[in-house]
Amino acid sequence: MNYDLHSHSTASDGSLSPSQLVELAKDSGVDYLALTDHDGVDGINEAQIAATNNGLNLIPGIELSVSYQNKTIHIVGLQLDIEHQALCKGIVKLQNYRLWRAEEIARRLQKVGIENALDGAREFAHGKMIGRMHFAHFLIKNGYAKDTRAVFKKYLVKNKPGHIHGEWASLEEAMEWIIGAGGVAVIAHPARYNLKRNKLKKLINEFKELGGKGIEVVSATHSTNDINTMAYHANEFNLYASVGSDFHDPKVTWNQMGKLPPLPERCKPIWNLWN
Ligand code: AMP
Ligand code: MN
Ligand code: MN
Ligand code: MN
């Protein structure tokens, strides 16, 4: 069975609609797909219908933005009851913060001479979750940078004009929302936070104490070395291992759907929890 437990649609910053995403997953040989849009579940119902039509298993998920020790980290929730009240309230809070942040990003970009960034980014967000990727699309379209990589580097990361220090959910809140909704919590792409070994172990420990079940061992954003490190930590902490492409866009070649390395054999796959 081919599992991809981390992906994005137009309900957040992906470029495919939930149905197009499911169709691509099907064509790519994925049997189990989790849709894990940033801070929202608006794409799940459409994805579920497409999955039923295509004979694919859809896992309702989310990728929550969390402020942890002065950093932004991401916690994936899988197998969620997307109507659960605490989760829905949490989503509203994060979406409101996103709206405020988008206005603030636009104000800051205006200070460096970039006009109408809010309307521009909104056009790309299509009334759904607004994020830095939508600003990136607007900035590229208007010639401020040549591609996504360049635009983030120039405008949207720390110490650049369009960057704002995130004030997202706390780790405790995110865990409560996911577990409250009957879901399984997974640390997304743990190698991406540039945490030193001890800090990473501290995060994993706190996460586990709050009821966390898994960490992404295989992610398209992980090197072979990262995969081995995270497999080691998963086993050390007796956590389940997850696998996800973090797919956003078919034009981005390095994280294509269904093209991930296998989980190291010593790992306990997260899908053992529901199979
Ligand atoms: P946000 O949650 O709105 O702050 O946006 C985070 C998203 O922006 C990530 O999920 C990626 O899709 C994208 N992103 C962040 N950093 C980069 C980068 N350096 N290059 C390309 N995309 C990025
Ligand atoms: Mn994203
Ligand atoms: Mn992420
Ligand atoms: Mn993601």
XYZ file of C-alpha atoms and ligand atoms in Angstrom:
301
model
C 0.000 0.000 0.000
C 1.187 3.471 -0.854
C 0.577 6.128 1.842
C 0.919 9.884 1.518
C -0.158 11.494 4.778
C 0.654 15.169 4.189
C -0.699 17.244 1.293
C -2.226 20.629 0.454
C -5.070 21.849 -1.752
C -6.507 25.253 -2.716
C -8.217 25.207 0.692
C -4.793 26.429 1.910
C -1.695 27.121 -0.189
C -1.789 24.215 -2.649
C -2.444 24.800 -6.329
C -4.890 21.923 -6.997
C -8.496 21.773 -5.871
C -9.270 18.937 -3.439
C -10.771 16.831 -6.283
C -7.822 17.478 -8.602
C -5.479 16.545 -5.760
C -7.294 13.252 -5.155
C -7.247 12.470 -8.883
C -3.509 13.123 -9.030
C -3.005 10.904 -5.975
C -4.964 8.139 -7.684
C -2.923 8.505 -10.895
C 0.284 8.491 -8.843
C -0.559 5.143 -7.242
C -1.413 6.484 -3.780
C -3.867 4.260 -1.881
C -4.212 6.356 1.279
C -4.074 10.141 1.040
C -4.325 12.576 3.937
C -5.402 16.098 3.034
C -3.678 18.304 5.620
C -4.314 21.918 4.707
C -2.796 24.640 6.884
C -5.145 25.622 9.730
C -8.320 24.511 7.965
C -10.494 21.616 6.875
C -12.537 23.321 4.136
C -11.244 20.955 1.462
C -12.094 17.712 3.235
C -15.692 17.222 2.110
C -14.861 17.720 -1.566
C -11.801 15.473 -1.247
C -13.879 12.773 0.453
C -16.406 12.732 -2.404
C -13.616 12.564 -5.011
C -11.913 9.778 -3.030
C -15.105 7.722 -2.936
C -15.509 8.199 -6.701
C -11.894 7.200 -7.368
C -11.670 4.236 -4.987
C -9.016 5.912 -2.840
C -8.907 6.184 0.947
C -9.024 9.766 2.185
C -7.801 10.563 5.658
C -9.260 13.828 6.982
C -6.392 15.878 8.341
C -4.963 19.298 9.086
C -1.555 20.936 9.527
C -1.745 23.286 12.501
C 0.598 26.246 12.897
C 2.079 26.275 16.389
C 4.292 28.775 18.204
C 6.829 26.832 20.190
C 9.837 28.378 21.951
C 10.011 31.384 19.677
C 9.657 29.288 16.531
C 6.818 28.252 14.281
C 6.402 24.503 14.065
C 3.734 22.399 12.379
C 1.647 19.635 13.923
C -0.316 17.377 11.599
C -3.608 15.902 12.794
C -4.892 12.750 11.080
C -8.238 10.951 11.171
C -10.121 13.950 12.537
C -13.777 14.503 13.189
C -13.775 17.775 11.261
C -16.960 18.944 12.931
C -15.624 18.721 16.448
C -16.349 21.970 18.255
C -13.007 22.662 19.927
C -11.167 22.005 16.679
C -13.536 24.284 14.734
C -13.089 27.062 17.305
C -9.318 26.661 17.132
C -9.447 26.928 13.354
C -11.455 30.161 13.571
C -8.846 31.613 15.907
C -5.976 30.711 13.575
C -7.837 31.954 10.498
C -8.530 35.292 12.211
C -4.871 35.591 13.050
C -4.052 34.840 9.410
C -6.323 37.689 8.273
C -4.685 40.147 10.647
C -1.233 38.921 9.647
C -2.057 39.283 5.938
C -3.046 42.933 6.509
C 0.154 43.490 8.439
C 2.306 41.830 5.758
C 0.686 44.111 3.176
C 1.360 47.212 5.329
C 4.983 46.222 5.660
C 5.366 45.540 1.957
C 3.816 48.935 1.264
C 6.586 50.526 3.320
C 9.108 49.143 0.846
C 7.099 50.448 -2.088
C 4.927 47.447 -2.940
C 1.319 48.573 -3.365
C -1.897 46.520 -3.201
C -0.285 43.365 -1.906
C -3.323 42.444 0.184
C -5.729 42.492 -2.769
C -3.099 40.756 -4.862
C -2.580 37.952 -2.360
C -6.350 37.642 -1.832
C -6.809 36.982 -5.520
C -4.578 33.921 -5.235
C -6.239 32.749 -2.014
C -9.721 32.654 -3.625
C -11.460 33.520 -0.383
C -9.815 30.624 1.421
C -6.993 30.559 3.963
C -4.481 33.297 3.248
C -0.784 32.617 3.701
C 2.668 33.678 2.684
C 2.477 31.537 -0.456
C -0.326 33.771 -1.778
C 1.860 36.831 -1.254
C 4.641 34.932 -3.008
C 2.421 34.334 -6.058
C 1.446 38.018 -6.150
C 5.054 39.194 -5.853
C 6.246 36.826 -8.589
C 3.417 37.850 -10.913
C 4.445 41.475 -10.505
C 8.106 40.839 -11.183
C 9.493 41.326 -7.660
C 11.258 37.958 -7.786
C 11.664 35.147 -10.285
C 10.364 32.136 -8.360
C 9.029 30.934 -5.009
C 12.414 30.231 -3.557
C 13.706 33.682 -4.451
C 10.586 35.513 -3.294
C 10.610 33.900 0.155
C 14.292 34.643 0.551
C 13.901 38.282 -0.457
C 10.612 39.208 1.235
C 8.949 36.588 3.406
C 11.457 35.067 5.809
C 12.950 36.350 9.057
C 14.541 39.817 8.842
C 12.877 40.522 5.501
C 10.213 43.211 4.924
C 7.187 40.910 4.725
C 8.045 38.692 7.690
C 6.062 38.678 10.906
C 6.905 36.661 13.943
C 4.019 34.169 14.226
C 1.579 34.077 17.127
C -0.088 30.777 16.436
C -1.621 28.117 18.685
C 0.375 26.837 21.654
C 1.514 23.221 21.485
C -0.968 22.406 24.274
C -3.880 23.943 22.332
C -3.008 22.218 19.071
C -2.797 18.852 20.823
C -6.119 19.411 22.586
C -7.864 20.310 19.338
C -6.507 17.298 17.439
C -6.979 14.748 20.199
C -10.365 16.247 21.136
C -11.471 15.664 17.536
C -10.496 11.993 17.843
C -7.366 12.506 15.765
C -3.788 11.347 15.867
C -1.123 14.064 16.286
C 2.108 13.922 14.302
C 5.098 16.309 14.327
C 5.413 17.518 10.725
C 8.847 17.556 9.026
C 10.820 17.660 12.311
C 14.146 18.154 10.544
C 13.000 21.497 9.140
C 13.069 23.456 12.407
C 16.841 23.553 12.764
C 16.555 22.358 16.346
C 19.703 21.093 18.006
C 19.481 17.481 19.157
C 18.606 18.335 22.764
C 15.935 20.857 21.796
C 14.402 18.400 19.361
C 14.320 15.726 22.060
C 12.678 18.197 24.426
C 10.002 18.963 21.821
C 9.370 15.271 21.165
C 9.167 14.618 24.878
C 6.634 17.410 25.517
C 4.669 16.364 22.450
C 4.502 12.798 23.698
C 3.440 13.897 27.183
C 0.590 15.848 25.618
C -0.654 12.708 23.851
C 1.309 12.910 20.576
C 1.528 9.651 18.673
C 3.820 10.091 15.694
C 6.536 11.949 13.863
C 7.076 12.332 10.144
C 10.107 10.214 9.441
C 9.772 10.275 5.680
C 9.004 13.706 4.234
C 9.976 15.046 0.837
C 11.681 17.823 2.793
C 13.952 15.310 4.593
C 17.349 14.125 3.389
C 18.360 10.456 3.779
C 20.266 11.514 6.849
C 17.171 13.265 8.283
C 15.120 10.110 7.661
C 17.603 8.026 9.634
C 17.763 10.556 12.477
C 13.982 10.764 12.756
C 13.622 6.969 12.562
C 16.022 6.794 15.490
C 14.025 9.344 17.518
C 10.715 7.651 16.670
C 12.024 4.390 18.084
C 13.711 6.012 21.094
C 10.434 7.657 22.094
C 8.292 4.712 21.049
C 6.372 6.841 18.568
C 4.795 5.830 15.275
C 6.410 6.929 12.011
C 4.530 8.866 9.342
C 5.169 9.460 5.660
C 4.125 12.531 3.683
C 5.153 14.380 0.543
C 3.946 17.811 1.744
C 2.714 18.151 -1.815
C 1.611 21.660 -2.862
C 1.928 21.987 -6.610
C 2.636 19.665 -9.576
C 5.114 22.275 -10.874
C 7.312 21.833 -7.807
C 9.427 18.859 -8.767
C 11.086 17.921 -5.490
C 7.959 16.873 -3.620
C 5.848 14.948 -6.063
C 2.918 12.870 -4.921
C 3.489 9.161 -4.362
C 7.247 9.331 -4.938
C 8.642 8.962 -1.431
C 11.378 6.688 -0.136
C 10.113 3.776 2.010
C 9.966 3.932 5.797
C 13.071 2.377 7.370
C 12.178 -1.175 8.370
C 12.717 -0.630 12.070
C 9.883 1.975 12.185
C 6.316 1.333 13.353
C 4.086 2.806 10.628
C 1.420 5.209 11.901
C -1.256 3.432 9.861
C -0.940 0.455 12.225
C -3.089 2.616 14.512
C -6.123 2.378 12.261
C -5.660 -0.760 10.173
P 2.444 30.453 6.274
O 1.856 29.301 7.048
O 1.398 31.312 5.647
O 3.438 31.232 7.065
O 3.212 29.841 5.051
C 4.042 28.705 5.187
C 4.101 28.003 3.841
O 4.882 28.758 2.940
C 4.769 26.645 3.906
O 3.836 25.646 4.189
C 5.260 26.483 2.501
O 4.198 26.085 1.662
C 5.639 27.884 2.119
N 7.052 28.210 2.376
C 7.615 28.571 3.545
N 8.917 28.841 3.407
C 9.194 28.656 2.107
C 10.368 28.773 1.306
N 11.531 29.173 1.844
N 10.269 28.498 -0.009
C 9.102 28.126 -0.532
N 7.958 27.998 0.160
C 8.002 28.248 1.454
Mn 2.295 25.361 2.629
Mn 4.660 22.485 7.164
Mn 2.605 21.053 4.724
